[in-house]
Amino acid sequence: MADLITQFVQRPKWVRFARLAVLGAFAGLGQAPTDLWFVTVLAFALVFAIYPMAVSARQSAFHLWAFGFGYFAFSLRWIIEPFLVDIARHGWMAPFALFLMGAGAALFWAVAGWLAARTAPGCGLMLALLLVGVEVLRALILTGFPWALIGHIWVPTHLGQLAAFGGPHLLSLVTVLAALCLASLVNRRRIVGLVGLGGLVAVAFVLRPSPMPAPGPDLPIVRLVQPNAPQHQKWDPAYRDVFLNRMIRLTGEGDVPDLVVWPETAVPYLLNQIDDDLRLLSDAARGAPLVFGIQRRDQERRAYNSLVVLGQGGAIQSIYDKRHLVPFGEYMPGARLVGRLGATGLARNLGTGFTPGAQVGPLTLPGIGAAVPLICYEGIFAEEISYGGDRPRLLLLITNDAWFGKGAGPRQHLAQARLRAIEQGLPMVRVANTGISAMIDAKGRITASLPLGVDGAIDAPLPHALPATVYSRAGDWPLFGLFGLLALFCHLKCRYDNN
């Protein structure tokens, strides 16, 4: 094995790039929908085996960039789907978007490779810690994009329950440590590797969730309504009332539930335009509170992507405006700053898009309790879920995944929703326009769902909430402290060994 790795490092640059990019793509197989977590661990183990052979920090950075490019280009392949909704106008952008996304995200891993080689040459643990560190940065800087984090591979496994203690970044740390242990099996530290891997197996055994209890009669019944409106038809005047009437019909059928939930922008009109029609929606719910997504404008003509809780008689009981907007999708970065500086004409040309909401904390669902509202993109940010002092009853996520097509995108988005439930110890109601709509319990298990690409409604009991988790109380800070201590230890140990 050592001879093969040495021969690899001596190959021409383009050969190394191609092989590492392919290896990175294999690492992406651990993400949904394939969920081959062991392939991801093996691919990272090979990278850790190659890392000490790099002759310079620059070469180490290049190796990690090539590996990351393959990983992100494969894992984020769904990024081309929004450009295919109007393929005649935007289709040409799709390959450029995929290349730039893969190359840009891989730069974070390149930085980890360069810093590891500079601060602790040849130390695989330092590289592992820095990889997790730059994944944290990827989740935060420039509004953040924590999609396809390394640790997401564990969501469908028992080890996914570790997120209740340390969130998604603890899962990323587990991934790289497992790979490091596997890589050590080919050198003199085989005992360390075997002990480490055995420890992970033991942790997975201890964390395995108990069987799901049978739903009791005391649990509220929630109706998840999925209209299945394709994105290219959703706002078409010839179709939009078809989908709206479909949701009204599905809402009014069968027994009356305790809560009805429609997806993001389910109502294809501005809230300001349908004040007189809200009673029609509440009548369909037959006394149950109705949650739906809609766009609205305030008195200053600012636009919002909103979630509305509608009560009896068409009375609006709560409005939540999306706080974390999608850059370039829901607003143009810099446009508002340009406007505040006085160049209002330029700001209009850039397109200011939606305005972020200001409300923080849960809203009340009559007869059920407090819910943490999340709209689409907001469900991928573990560190932004907050609710103040009183613990809520559930997480409430409405989304429109029609933009993501029917491949990896919607399934990866669902996996992240499951992770939010584990982290907070709260059940989640997730309703998506084209799917996958699901009821998720506090252990991240799907108790009821509607598949991709179908219209329908499903009534599901709302699972019980669990006691507050360590992560819900402490967040990421304890893990950040552990990262810092371990990184300092690696650096000092390397200096000691060199002296």
Coordinates of C-alpha atoms in Angstrom, one line a residue:
M1 CA 0.0 0.0 0.0
A2 CA 2.8 2.4 0.9
D3 CA 4.5 1.8 -2.5
L4 CA 1.2 2.5 -4.3
I5 CA 0.7 5.8 -2.4
T6 CA 4.3 6.8 -3.2
Q7 CA 3.8 6.1 -6.9
F8 CA 0.6 8.1 -6.8
V9 CA 2.3 11.2 -5.5
Q10 CA 4.9 10.9 -8.3
R11 CA 2.3 10.9 -11.0
P12 CA 1.8 14.0 -13.2
K13 CA -0.4 16.7 -11.8
W14 CA -3.4 16.1 -14.1
V15 CA -3.4 12.4 -13.3
R16 CA -3.4 13.1 -9.6
F17 CA -6.2 15.6 -10.1
A18 CA -8.4 13.2 -12.1
R19 CA -7.9 10.3 -9.7
L20 CA -8.5 12.4 -6.6
A21 CA -11.6 14.0 -8.2
V22 CA -13.0 10.5 -8.9
L23 CA -12.2 9.5 -5.3
G24 CA -14.1 12.6 -4.1
A25 CA -17.1 11.7 -6.2
F26 CA -17.0 8.2 -4.5
A27 CA -16.9 10.0 -1.2
G28 CA -20.1 11.8 -2.1
L29 CA -21.9 8.4 -2.3
G30 CA -22.4 8.7 1.5
Q31 CA -24.8 11.5 1.0
A32 CA -28.5 10.9 0.3
P33 CA -30.0 9.3 -1.6
T34 CA -27.4 6.5 -1.8
D35 CA -26.4 6.7 1.9
L36 CA -23.2 4.6 1.4
W37 CA -21.5 6.0 4.4
F38 CA -18.8 3.3 4.4
V39 CA -17.7 4.4 0.9
T40 CA -17.2 8.0 2.3
V41 CA -15.1 6.8 5.2
L42 CA -13.0 4.6 2.9
A43 CA -12.4 7.5 0.5
F44 CA -11.3 9.8 3.3
A45 CA -9.1 7.1 4.7
L46 CA -7.2 7.0 1.3
V47 CA -6.8 10.8 1.4
F48 CA -5.3 10.6 4.9
A49 CA -3.0 7.9 3.7
I50 CA -1.9 10.1 0.8
Y51 CA -1.6 13.3 2.8
P52 CA 1.8 12.6 4.5
M53 CA 3.4 12.0 1.1
A54 CA 2.8 15.5 -0.1
V55 CA 6.2 17.3 -0.7
S56 CA 4.9 20.7 0.2
A57 CA 2.0 22.6 1.7
R58 CA 1.0 23.7 -1.8
Q59 CA 0.8 20.1 -3.0
S60 CA -1.2 19.1 0.0
A61 CA -3.6 22.0 -0.8
F62 CA -3.9 20.8 -4.4
H63 CA -4.7 17.2 -3.4
L64 CA -7.4 18.3 -1.0
W65 CA -8.8 20.7 -3.6
A66 CA -9.0 18.0 -6.3
F67 CA -10.7 15.6 -3.8
G68 CA -13.1 18.3 -2.7
F69 CA -14.0 19.2 -6.2
G70 CA -15.1 15.7 -7.0
Y71 CA -17.0 15.4 -3.7
F72 CA -18.9 18.7 -4.1
A73 CA -19.5 18.4 -7.8
F74 CA -21.1 15.0 -7.3
S75 CA -22.9 15.7 -4.0
L76 CA -24.3 19.1 -5.2
R77 CA -25.2 17.9 -8.7
W78 CA -28.8 18.9 -8.1
I79 CA -27.6 22.6 -8.3
I80 CA -28.2 22.4 -12.1
E81 CA -32.0 21.8 -11.6
P82 CA -33.1 25.4 -11.1
F83 CA -31.5 26.3 -14.4
L84 CA -33.5 23.7 -16.2
V85 CA -36.9 25.0 -15.1
D86 CA -36.6 27.5 -18.0
I87 CA -34.0 25.7 -20.0
A88 CA -34.2 27.9 -23.1
R89 CA -33.2 31.0 -21.1
H90 CA -31.0 29.6 -18.3
G91 CA -30.0 26.1 -19.3
W92 CA -26.6 27.2 -20.6
M93 CA -25.7 28.3 -17.1
A94 CA -26.1 24.9 -15.5
P95 CA -22.6 23.4 -16.2
F96 CA -20.9 26.6 -15.1
A97 CA -22.9 26.7 -11.9
L98 CA -21.9 23.1 -11.1
F99 CA -18.2 23.7 -11.9
L100 CA -18.1 26.9 -9.8
M101 CA -19.9 25.3 -6.9
G102 CA -17.6 22.3 -6.8
A103 CA -14.4 24.4 -7.3
G104 CA -15.5 27.1 -4.8
A105 CA -16.5 24.7 -2.0
A106 CA -13.4 22.7 -2.5
L107 CA -11.3 25.8 -1.7
F108 CA -12.2 25.3 1.9
W109 CA -10.7 21.9 1.9
A110 CA -7.6 23.2 0.1
V111 CA -7.1 25.7 2.9
A112 CA -7.3 22.8 5.4
G113 CA -4.7 20.9 3.5
W114 CA -2.3 23.9 3.3
L115 CA -2.7 24.8 7.0
A116 CA -2.2 21.3 8.2
A117 CA 1.0 20.9 6.2
R118 CA 2.2 24.3 7.6
T119 CA 1.3 23.8 11.2
A120 CA 1.8 20.1 11.8
P121 CA 3.4 18.4 8.7
G122 CA 2.4 14.8 8.3
C123 CA -0.1 14.9 11.2
G124 CA -3.3 13.3 10.0
L125 CA -5.2 14.4 13.2
M126 CA -4.4 18.0 12.4
L127 CA -5.7 17.6 8.9
A128 CA -8.9 15.9 10.3
L129 CA -9.5 18.8 12.7
L130 CA -8.9 21.4 10.1
L131 CA -11.3 19.7 7.7
V132 CA -14.0 19.9 10.3
G133 CA -13.0 23.5 11.0
V134 CA -13.3 24.7 7.4
E135 CA -16.7 22.8 7.2
V136 CA -17.8 25.0 10.1
L137 CA -16.6 28.1 8.2
R138 CA -18.5 26.9 5.1
A139 CA -21.6 26.8 7.2
L140 CA -21.2 30.3 8.4
I141 CA -19.3 32.8 6.1
L142 CA -21.1 34.7 3.3
T143 CA -24.4 33.7 4.9
G144 CA -23.3 30.1 5.0
F145 CA -24.0 27.0 2.9
P146 CA -23.9 23.9 5.2
W147 CA -25.2 21.5 2.5
A148 CA -23.5 18.1 2.1
L149 CA -21.5 18.5 5.3
I150 CA -19.2 15.5 5.8
G151 CA -21.2 14.4 8.8
H152 CA -24.5 14.2 7.0
I153 CA -23.6 10.6 5.9
W154 CA -24.6 9.4 9.4
V155 CA -28.2 10.7 9.4
P156 CA -29.8 7.3 8.6
T157 CA -27.5 5.4 11.0
H158 CA -27.4 5.0 14.8
L159 CA -24.3 7.3 14.9
G160 CA -26.6 10.1 13.7
Q161 CA -28.0 10.3 17.2
L162 CA -24.7 11.9 18.3
A163 CA -26.1 15.1 16.8
A164 CA -28.2 15.5 19.9
F165 CA -24.9 16.1 21.7
G166 CA -22.8 18.1 19.3
G167 CA -24.8 18.9 16.2
P168 CA -23.7 18.3 12.6
H169 CA -20.1 19.2 13.2
L170 CA -19.7 16.5 15.8
L171 CA -20.8 14.0 13.1
S172 CA -18.2 15.5 10.7
L173 CA -15.6 14.9 13.4
V174 CA -16.7 11.3 13.8
T175 CA -16.4 10.8 10.0
V176 CA -12.8 12.1 9.7
L177 CA -11.7 10.2 12.9
A178 CA -13.2 7.0 11.6
A179 CA -11.3 7.5 8.3
L180 CA -8.1 8.3 10.2
C181 CA -8.5 5.1 12.2
L182 CA -9.0 3.1 9.0
A183 CA -6.0 4.7 7.4
S184 CA -3.9 3.8 10.4
L185 CA -4.5 0.1 9.8
V186 CA -1.9 0.3 7.0
N187 CA 0.9 1.7 9.2
R188 CA 2.5 1.0 12.5
R189 CA -0.5 2.4 14.5
R190 CA -2.8 -0.5 13.8
I191 CA -3.8 -1.0 17.4
V192 CA -4.9 2.7 17.6
G193 CA -7.0 2.2 14.5
L194 CA -8.6 -1.0 15.7
V195 CA -9.4 0.5 19.1
G196 CA -10.9 3.7 17.5
L197 CA -13.1 1.8 15.1
G198 CA -14.2 -0.6 17.8
G199 CA -15.1 2.4 20.0
L200 CA -17.3 3.8 17.2
V201 CA -19.1 0.5 16.8
A202 CA -19.7 0.5 20.6
V203 CA -21.1 4.1 20.5
A204 CA -23.4 3.2 17.6
F205 CA -24.7 0.2 19.6
V206 CA -25.4 2.3 22.7
L207 CA -27.1 5.1 20.7
R208 CA -29.5 2.9 18.8
P209 CA -33.0 4.3 19.3
S210 CA -35.6 2.2 21.0
P211 CA -38.5 1.0 18.8
M212 CA -41.0 3.7 17.9
P213 CA -43.9 3.6 20.4
A214 CA -47.4 3.1 19.0
P215 CA -49.2 6.5 18.7
G216 CA -51.5 7.1 21.6
P217 CA -55.0 8.7 21.4
D218 CA -53.6 11.9 23.0
L219 CA -51.4 12.9 20.1
P220 CA -52.7 15.6 17.8
I221 CA -53.4 14.7 14.2
V222 CA -51.7 16.8 11.5
R223 CA -52.7 16.7 7.9
L224 CA -49.8 17.2 5.5
V225 CA -51.1 18.5 2.1
Q226 CA -48.9 18.1 -1.0
P227 CA -50.2 19.7 -4.2
N228 CA -47.4 18.6 -6.5
A229 CA -47.1 21.8 -8.5
P230 CA -44.2 21.6 -10.9
Q231 CA -42.1 24.8 -10.8
H232 CA -42.7 25.7 -14.4
Q233 CA -46.5 25.6 -13.8
K234 CA -46.7 26.8 -10.2
W235 CA -47.1 30.5 -11.1
D236 CA -48.7 30.1 -14.5
P237 CA -52.1 31.8 -14.5
A238 CA -53.5 28.8 -16.4
Y239 CA -52.5 26.3 -13.6
R240 CA -52.2 28.1 -10.3
D241 CA -55.9 27.9 -9.4
V242 CA -55.8 24.2 -10.3
F243 CA -53.2 23.6 -7.5
L244 CA -54.9 25.9 -5.1
N245 CA -58.3 24.1 -5.6
R246 CA -56.5 20.8 -5.2
M247 CA -55.2 21.8 -1.8
I248 CA -58.6 23.0 -0.7
R249 CA -60.2 19.7 -1.8
L250 CA -57.6 17.6 0.0
T251 CA -58.0 19.8 3.1
G252 CA -61.7 19.3 3.3
E253 CA -61.8 15.5 2.9
G254 CA -62.2 12.9 5.6
D255 CA -62.1 13.5 9.4
V256 CA -61.2 16.9 10.7
P257 CA -57.5 16.9 11.9
D258 CA -56.1 19.1 14.7
L259 CA -53.8 21.0 12.2
V260 CA -53.5 21.3 8.5
V261 CA -50.2 22.3 6.8
W262 CA -49.6 23.5 3.3
P263 CA -46.2 24.0 1.7
E264 CA -44.1 27.1 1.0
T265 CA -45.8 29.7 -1.3
A266 CA -48.8 27.3 -1.5
V267 CA -51.2 30.2 -2.2
P268 CA -50.1 31.8 -5.5
Y269 CA -51.3 35.3 -4.7
L270 CA -50.1 38.1 -2.5
L271 CA -51.5 37.9 1.0
N272 CA -52.6 41.5 0.6
Q273 CA -54.8 40.5 -2.4
I274 CA -56.8 37.7 -0.8
D275 CA -58.1 39.2 2.4
D276 CA -61.7 38.5 1.4
D277 CA -60.9 35.0 0.3
L278 CA -59.2 33.8 3.5
R279 CA -62.5 32.5 4.9
L280 CA -62.7 30.0 2.0
L281 CA -59.4 28.5 3.2
S282 CA -60.4 28.3 6.8
D283 CA -63.8 26.8 5.8
A284 CA -61.9 24.0 4.0
A285 CA -60.0 23.4 7.3
R286 CA -63.4 23.1 9.1
G287 CA -62.2 24.7 12.3
A288 CA -58.7 23.3 12.4
P289 CA -55.8 25.9 12.2
L290 CA -54.3 26.1 8.7
V291 CA -50.7 26.8 8.1
F292 CA -49.7 27.9 4.6
G293 CA -46.9 29.7 2.7
I294 CA -47.6 32.9 0.8
Q295 CA -45.8 36.0 -0.3
R296 CA -46.8 39.4 1.0
R297 CA -45.9 43.1 0.9
D298 CA -46.0 45.6 3.8
Q299 CA -47.1 49.2 3.7
E300 CA -43.6 50.2 2.4
R301 CA -44.0 47.8 -0.5
R302 CA -41.3 45.5 0.9
A303 CA -41.8 41.8 -0.2
Y304 CA -41.6 38.9 2.2
N305 CA -41.7 35.1 1.9
S306 CA -44.1 34.2 4.7
L307 CA -45.8 31.5 6.7
V308 CA -49.3 32.2 7.9
V309 CA -51.3 30.6 10.7
L310 CA -55.0 31.0 9.9
G311 CA -57.8 30.5 12.4
Q312 CA -61.6 30.1 12.2
G313 CA -63.4 32.7 10.1
G314 CA -60.3 33.5 8.1
A315 CA -58.6 35.3 11.0
I316 CA -54.9 35.6 10.7
Q317 CA -53.4 34.5 14.0
S318 CA -49.7 34.6 13.3
I319 CA -47.3 35.6 10.4
Y320 CA -43.7 34.5 10.2
D321 CA -41.4 36.1 7.6
K322 CA -38.4 34.1 6.3
R323 CA -35.3 35.4 8.0
H324 CA -32.5 33.6 6.2
L325 CA -32.9 34.2 2.5
V326 CA -31.2 32.5 -0.4
P327 CA -28.5 34.7 -2.0
F328 CA -29.1 35.4 -5.7
G329 CA -32.3 33.3 -5.5
E330 CA -34.4 35.4 -3.1
Y331 CA -32.3 38.6 -3.0
M332 CA -29.3 40.1 -4.7
P333 CA -26.4 40.6 -2.3
G334 CA -25.4 44.2 -2.1
A335 CA -28.5 45.7 -3.6
R336 CA -29.9 47.1 -0.4
L337 CA -26.5 48.6 0.6
V338 CA -26.4 50.3 -2.8
G339 CA -29.8 51.7 -2.2
R340 CA -28.9 53.0 1.3
L341 CA -25.9 54.7 -0.2
G342 CA -28.2 56.7 -2.5
A343 CA -28.0 54.8 -5.8
T344 CA -31.6 53.8 -5.7
G345 CA -31.8 53.4 -9.5
L346 CA -28.9 50.9 -9.5
A347 CA -30.5 49.1 -6.6
R348 CA -33.7 48.6 -8.5
N349 CA -31.8 47.3 -11.5
L350 CA -30.0 44.8 -9.3
G351 CA -33.3 43.7 -7.8
T352 CA -33.6 43.8 -4.1
G353 CA -35.9 40.7 -3.9
F354 CA -37.3 39.7 -0.5
T355 CA -36.8 41.4 2.8
P356 CA -35.6 39.2 5.7
G357 CA -38.1 38.9 8.5
A358 CA -37.3 40.1 12.0
Q359 CA -39.3 37.7 14.2
V360 CA -37.3 35.3 16.4
G361 CA -38.7 32.5 18.3
P362 CA -41.7 30.2 18.1
L363 CA -45.3 30.9 17.1
T364 CA -48.4 29.4 18.7
L365 CA -50.5 26.7 16.9
P366 CA -53.9 26.7 18.6
G367 CA -54.6 23.4 20.4
I368 CA -51.1 22.1 19.8
G369 CA -48.5 24.5 21.3
A370 CA -45.5 26.4 20.3
A371 CA -43.7 25.7 17.0
V372 CA -40.4 26.8 15.6
P373 CA -41.2 28.0 12.0
L374 CA -38.8 27.3 9.2
I375 CA -39.2 28.1 5.5
C376 CA -37.2 25.9 3.0
Y377 CA -33.5 27.1 3.1
E378 CA -33.7 27.9 6.9
G379 CA -34.0 24.2 7.6
I380 CA -30.3 23.6 6.8
F381 CA -28.9 25.9 9.4
A382 CA -28.5 24.0 12.7
E383 CA -27.1 26.9 14.7
E384 CA -30.0 29.3 13.7
I385 CA -32.8 27.4 15.4
S386 CA -33.7 29.4 18.5
Y387 CA -36.8 29.7 20.6
G388 CA -35.9 31.6 23.8
G389 CA -36.8 30.2 27.2
D390 CA -39.8 27.9 26.9
R391 CA -39.3 24.7 25.0
P392 CA -41.5 24.4 21.9
R393 CA -43.7 21.4 21.0
L394 CA -42.4 20.9 17.4
L395 CA -40.4 22.2 14.5
L396 CA -42.5 23.3 11.5
L397 CA -40.9 23.4 8.1
I398 CA -42.6 24.3 4.9
T399 CA -40.7 24.2 1.6
N400 CA -40.8 24.1 -2.2
D401 CA -38.4 21.5 -3.4
A402 CA -39.7 21.6 -6.9
W403 CA -36.6 23.7 -7.7
F404 CA -34.4 20.7 -6.9
G405 CA -35.9 18.3 -9.4
K406 CA -36.6 14.6 -8.4
G407 CA -33.0 13.4 -7.8
A408 CA -30.6 14.0 -4.9
G409 CA -31.7 17.5 -3.9
P410 CA -35.1 16.8 -2.3
R411 CA -33.7 13.7 -0.5
Q412 CA -30.7 15.5 0.9
H413 CA -32.9 18.4 2.0
L414 CA -35.1 15.8 3.8
A415 CA -32.0 14.2 5.5
Q416 CA -31.1 17.6 6.9
A417 CA -34.6 18.0 8.3
R418 CA -34.2 14.7 10.1
L419 CA -31.0 16.0 11.5
R420 CA -32.6 19.1 12.9
A421 CA -35.1 16.9 14.7
I422 CA -32.4 14.8 16.3
E423 CA -30.4 17.9 17.3
Q424 CA -33.3 19.6 19.1
G425 CA -35.1 16.4 20.3
L426 CA -38.3 17.7 18.7
P427 CA -40.6 16.2 16.2
M428 CA -40.8 18.0 12.8
V429 CA -43.7 18.5 10.5
R430 CA -42.3 18.9 7.0
V431 CA -44.5 19.8 4.1
A432 CA -43.1 20.1 0.6
N433 CA -44.8 21.3 -2.6
T434 CA -43.7 18.3 -4.7
G435 CA -42.4 16.1 -1.9
I436 CA -41.0 14.6 0.2
S437 CA -43.6 15.7 2.9
A438 CA -43.0 13.8 6.1
M439 CA -43.7 13.5 9.8
I440 CA -40.4 13.1 11.6
D441 CA -40.1 12.1 15.3
A442 CA -37.6 13.5 17.8
K443 CA -35.1 10.8 16.9
G444 CA -35.1 11.7 13.2
R445 CA -37.2 8.8 12.1
I446 CA -39.9 9.2 9.4
T447 CA -43.2 8.0 10.8
A448 CA -45.4 9.0 7.8
S449 CA -44.6 10.5 4.4
L450 CA -45.8 11.3 0.9
P451 CA -43.3 10.5 -1.9
L452 CA -41.8 12.7 -4.5
G453 CA -43.9 13.7 -7.4
V454 CA -47.4 12.9 -6.2
D455 CA -50.3 15.0 -4.9
G456 CA -52.2 13.9 -1.9
A457 CA -52.7 14.4 1.9
I458 CA -51.8 12.2 4.8
D459 CA -52.9 12.4 8.4
A460 CA -50.2 11.6 10.9
P461 CA -50.0 11.8 14.7
L462 CA -47.5 14.4 16.0
P463 CA -44.9 12.4 18.0
H464 CA -43.9 13.5 21.5
A465 CA -41.1 15.9 22.1
L466 CA -38.1 14.6 24.1
P467 CA -36.3 16.5 26.9
A468 CA -34.0 19.3 25.8
T469 CA -30.8 17.8 24.2
V470 CA -27.3 18.9 25.0
Y471 CA -27.0 20.5 21.6
S472 CA -30.2 22.5 22.1
R473 CA -28.9 23.9 25.3
A474 CA -25.2 24.4 24.5
G475 CA -25.0 24.7 20.8
D476 CA -21.6 24.3 19.0
W477 CA -19.4 26.1 21.5
P478 CA -18.3 23.0 23.6
L479 CA -17.2 21.3 20.3
F480 CA -15.4 24.4 19.1
G481 CA -13.4 24.4 22.4
L482 CA -12.5 20.7 21.9
F483 CA -11.3 21.5 18.4
G484 CA -9.1 24.2 19.6
L485 CA -7.5 22.1 22.3
L486 CA -6.8 19.2 20.0
A487 CA -5.4 21.4 17.3
L488 CA -3.1 23.1 19.9
F489 CA -2.0 19.6 21.1
C490 CA -1.2 18.5 17.5
H491 CA 0.9 21.7 16.8
L492 CA 2.9 21.4 20.1
K493 CA 3.5 17.7 19.6
C494 CA 4.8 18.3 16.1
R495 CA 7.2 21.0 17.3
Y496 CA 8.4 18.7 20.1
D497 CA 9.0 15.8 17.6
N498 CA 10.9 18.1 15.3
N499 CA 13.1 19.3 18.1

